[in-house]
C-alpha cells in the first residue's frame, strides 16, 4: 500500500489504511494491538513506540508524535511506498536548479568572512555592496541562481530582489506551500522550489530543493555547511533536511 498523501492519526476514517498500519506494527513487534481499523489510543501509543526506536531514510530519528506522516510511513512500509514525482515543472525551475548545482563547493575567502569572489557576486546581484560588510548570503545565492536562469531562458527574474530570507517570502508572488500541507503531501514540493526557514528575530535561512524523498529533501544551499548551519561558509548539497524543519514553507515560482 502506498502512502495516501495525508497524515494518518487518531480518528482516521479509512479503516483499510489503519488496519494496514496496525498489522505492520504487530508484525514488527510493536504491539500487540487489535487489528480493528480504529486509530485509537493503543494504536497511537504503538506508533510512538515505533518512532522512538526507528530512523528515517537519512538515518535521523523519527519524531515520536504518534502520527503516521510520510517519514514514518516510509520507515514502516519502505521508501518505495512514498511516491515522489521529482519531475521539473518548468524551464525556470530546471534552469535555476542547474545553476545552483554548478555553484556547489563555492566557499568564502577567507572562511567565516561572508566574502569571496563568487560570494561577492551573489551579494551584488541581490543589490548589496559587500565591501566592509558582513552580510548573510543564502538568499542572495538563491536570487543569483534564479537571475542567471531567467537570463538563460530569456525571461525576467520573478524573485523579488532581496538578500533577506523573510523579505523574500513576504514579497514573493508565487505559489506558497505551507509546512502543514507539505508534511501531509510531499508531492506538493517540486525540484526547484525554494524553502524558507524562520529562525525568529527576523532571521532565517533558504535554499533550493533538488529532490524529495518521502519527508526528506535534498537541497542546494548557500551560506551553509555539512552541519546544516544557517551561517556556514559555502554552497553545499545537503540530504539531511526534513520537511518538518521548514517551518515557514516553500515557494514555487
PDB file of N, CA and C in Angstrom, residues 62-99:
ATOM      1  N   UNK A  62      13.088   9.359  14.075  1.00  0.00           N
ATOM      2  CA  UNK A  62      11.723   9.771  13.760  1.00  0.00           C
ATOM      3  C   UNK A  62      11.183  10.659  14.873  1.00  0.00           C
ATOM      4  N   UNK A  63      10.238  11.517  14.531  1.00  0.00           N
ATOM      5  CA  UNK A  63       9.560  12.342  15.527  1.00  0.00           C
ATOM      6  C   UNK A  63       8.462  11.514  16.180  1.00  0.00           C
ATOM      7  N   UNK A  64       8.531  11.353  17.500  1.00  0.00           N
ATOM      8  CA  UNK A  64       7.587  10.490  18.214  1.00  0.00           C
ATOM      9  C   UNK A  64       6.312  11.261  18.551  1.00  0.00           C
ATOM     10  N   UNK A  65       5.464  11.471  17.530  1.00  0.00           N
ATOM     11  CA  UNK A  65       4.231  12.221  17.734  1.00  0.00           C
ATOM     12  C   UNK A  65       2.983  11.350  17.632  1.00  0.00           C
ATOM     13  N   UNK A  66       3.156  10.051  17.361  1.00  0.00           N
ATOM     14  CA  UNK A  66       2.003   9.162  17.274  1.00  0.00           C
ATOM     15  C   UNK A  66       1.200   9.307  16.000  1.00  0.00           C
ATOM     16  N   UNK A  67       1.713  10.039  15.031  1.00  0.00           N
ATOM     17  CA  UNK A  67       1.035  10.236  13.750  1.00  0.00           C
ATOM     18  C   UNK A  67       1.873   9.618  12.633  1.00  0.00           C
ATOM     19  N   UNK A  68       1.198   9.093  11.620  1.00  0.00           N
ATOM     20  CA  UNK A  68       1.908   8.454  10.516  1.00  0.00           C
ATOM     21  C   UNK A  68       1.890   9.395   9.310  1.00  0.00           C
ATOM     22  N   UNK A  69       2.930  10.220   9.244  1.00  0.00           N
ATOM     23  CA  UNK A  69       3.143  11.040   8.066  1.00  0.00           C
ATOM     24  C   UNK A  69       4.032  10.301   7.090  1.00  0.00           C
ATOM     25  N   UNK A  70       4.535  11.007   6.091  1.00  0.00           N
ATOM     26  CA  UNK A  70       5.296  10.343   5.029  1.00  0.00           C
ATOM     27  C   UNK A  70       6.586   9.705   5.537  1.00  0.00           C
ATOM     28  N   UNK A  71       7.249  10.335   6.505  1.00  0.00           N
ATOM     29  CA  UNK A  71       8.520   9.802   7.010  1.00  0.00           C
ATOM     30  C   UNK A  71       8.283   8.512   7.792  1.00  0.00           C
ATOM     31  N   UNK A  72       7.316   8.536   8.693  1.00  0.00           N
ATOM     32  CA  UNK A  72       7.011   7.332   9.468  1.00  0.00           C
ATOM     33  C   UNK A  72       6.458   6.231   8.563  1.00  0.00           C
ATOM     34  N   UNK A  73       5.629   6.605   7.593  1.00  0.00           N
ATOM     35  CA  UNK A  73       5.093   5.615   6.649  1.00  0.00           C
ATOM     36  C   UNK A  73       6.241   4.919   5.907  1.00  0.00           C
ATOM     37  N   UNK A  74       7.222   5.687   5.437  1.00  0.00           N
ATOM     38  CA  UNK A  74       8.355   5.098   4.727  1.00  0.00           C
ATOM     39  C   UNK A  74       9.150   4.170   5.635  1.00  0.00           C
ATOM     40  N   UNK A  75       9.300   4.550   6.902  1.00  0.00           N
ATOM     41  CA  UNK A  75      10.019   3.691   7.847  1.00  0.00           C
ATOM     42  C   UNK A  75       9.254   2.390   8.104  1.00  0.00           C
ATOM     43  N   UNK A  76       7.927   2.468   8.102  1.00  0.00           N
ATOM     44  CA  UNK A  76       7.099   1.284   8.325  1.00  0.00           C
ATOM     45  C   UNK A  76       7.052   0.376   7.098  1.00  0.00           C
ATOM     46  N   UNK A  77       6.755   0.962   5.947  1.00  0.00           N
ATOM     47  CA  UNK A  77       6.427   0.172   4.754  1.00  0.00           C
ATOM     48  C   UNK A  77       7.499   0.188   3.666  1.00  0.00           C
ATOM     49  N   UNK A  78       8.534   1.042   3.839  1.00  0.00           N
ATOM     50  CA  UNK A  78       9.585   1.120   2.834  1.00  0.00           C
ATOM     51  C   UNK A  78       9.517   2.399   2.018  1.00  0.00           C
ATOM     52  N   UNK A  79      10.677   2.897   1.625  1.00  0.00           N
ATOM     53  CA  UNK A  79      10.743   4.158   0.882  1.00  0.00           C
ATOM     54  C   UNK A  79       9.948   4.115  -0.413  1.00  0.00           C
ATOM     55  N   UNK A  80       9.888   2.947  -1.046  1.00  0.00           N
ATOM     56  CA  UNK A  80       9.229   2.839  -2.351  1.00  0.00           C
ATOM     57  C   UNK A  80       7.729   3.056  -2.266  1.00  0.00           C
ATOM     58  N   UNK A  81       7.160   3.022  -1.056  1.00  0.00           N
ATOM     59  CA  UNK A  81       5.710   3.202  -0.904  1.00  0.00           C
ATOM     60  C   UNK A  81       5.324   4.673  -0.765  1.00  0.00           C
ATOM     61  N   UNK A  82       6.315   5.552  -0.692  1.00  0.00           N
ATOM     62  CA  UNK A  82       6.048   7.000  -0.688  1.00  0.00           C
ATOM     63  C   UNK A  82       6.506   7.520  -2.049  1.00  0.00           C
ATOM     64  N   UNK A  83       5.553   7.761  -2.918  1.00  0.00           N
ATOM     65  CA  UNK A  83       5.857   8.090  -4.314  1.00  0.00           C
ATOM     66  C   UNK A  83       6.108   9.592  -4.459  1.00  0.00           C
ATOM     67  N   UNK A  84       7.304   9.939  -4.929  1.00  0.00           N
ATOM     68  CA  UNK A  84       7.629  11.329  -5.230  1.00  0.00           C
ATOM     69  C   UNK A  84       7.937  11.448  -6.716  1.00  0.00           C
ATOM     70  N   UNK A  85       7.313  12.415  -7.376  1.00  0.00           N
ATOM     71  CA  UNK A  85       7.454  12.563  -8.811  1.00  0.00           C
ATOM     72  C   UNK A  85       8.851  13.065  -9.194  1.00  0.00           C
ATOM     73  N   UNK A  86       9.270  14.165  -8.564  1.00  0.00           N
ATOM     74  CA  UNK A  86      10.584  14.771  -8.803  1.00  0.00           C
ATOM     75  C   UNK A  86      10.839  15.153 -10.260  1.00  0.00           C
ATOM     76  N   UNK A  87       9.774  15.447 -10.998  1.00  0.00           N
ATOM     77  CA  UNK A  87       9.953  15.969 -12.350  1.00  0.00           C
ATOM     78  C   UNK A  87       9.968  17.497 -12.299  1.00  0.00           C
ATOM     79  N   UNK A  88      10.685  18.095 -13.219  1.00  0.00           N
ATOM     80  CA  UNK A  88      10.804  19.550 -13.258  1.00  0.00           C
ATOM     81  C   UNK A  88       9.527  20.158 -13.851  1.00  0.00           C
ATOM     82  N   UNK A  89       8.866  21.046 -13.132  1.00  0.00           N
ATOM     83  CA  UNK A  89       7.612  21.595 -13.641  1.00  0.00           C
ATOM     84  C   UNK A  89       7.767  22.714 -14.653  1.00  0.00           C
ATOM     85  N   UNK A  90       8.955  23.311 -14.766  1.00  0.00           N
ATOM     86  CA  UNK A  90       9.115  24.428 -15.693  1.00  0.00           C
ATOM     87  C   UNK A  90      10.578  24.595 -16.053  1.00  0.00           C
ATOM     88  N   UNK A  91      10.827  25.288 -17.172  1.00  0.00           N
ATOM     89  CA  UNK A  91      12.198  25.578 -17.590  1.00  0.00           C
ATOM     90  C   UNK A  91      12.912  26.453 -16.568  1.00  0.00           C
ATOM     91  N   UNK A  92      12.171  27.370 -15.953  1.00  0.00           N
ATOM     92  CA  UNK A  92      12.787  28.258 -14.968  1.00  0.00           C
ATOM     93  C   UNK A  92      13.341  27.462 -13.795  1.00  0.00           C
ATOM     94  N   UNK A  93      12.515  26.593 -13.203  1.00  0.00           N
ATOM     95  CA  UNK A  93      12.966  25.840 -12.035  1.00  0.00           C
ATOM     96  C   UNK A  93      14.093  24.883 -12.403  1.00  0.00           C
ATOM     97  N   UNK A  94      13.984  24.259 -13.563  1.00  0.00           N
ATOM     98  CA  UNK A  94      15.044  23.358 -14.010  1.00  0.00           C
ATOM     99  C   UNK A  94      16.358  24.111 -14.188  1.00  0.00           C
ATOM    100  N   UNK A  95      16.290  25.264 -14.821  1.00  0.00           N
ATOM    101  CA  UNK A  95      17.495  26.053 -15.064  1.00  0.00           C
ATOM    102  C   UNK A  95      18.083  26.583 -13.764  1.00  0.00           C
ATOM    103  N   UNK A  96      17.228  27.061 -12.861  1.00  0.00           N
ATOM    104  CA  UNK A  96      17.709  27.588 -11.579  1.00  0.00           C
ATOM    105  C   UNK A  96      18.414  26.495 -10.783  1.00  0.00           C
ATOM    106  N   UNK A  97      17.854  25.296 -10.821  1.00  0.00           N
ATOM    107  CA  UNK A  97      18.476  24.192 -10.097  1.00  0.00           C
ATOM    108  C   UNK A  97      19.821  23.826 -10.715  1.00  0.00           C
ATOM    109  N   UNK A  98      19.912  23.821 -12.020  1.00  0.00           N
ATOM    110  CA  UNK A  98      21.177  23.518 -12.674  1.00  0.00           C
ATOM    111  C   UNK A  98      22.238  24.572 -12.352  1.00  0.00           C
ATOM    112  N   UNK A  99      21.834  25.834 -12.298  1.00  0.00           N
ATOM    113  CA  UNK A  99      22.769  26.894 -11.900  1.00  0.00           C
ATOM    114  C   UNK A  99      23.244  26.656 -10.474  1.00  0.00           C
TER     115      UNK A  99
END
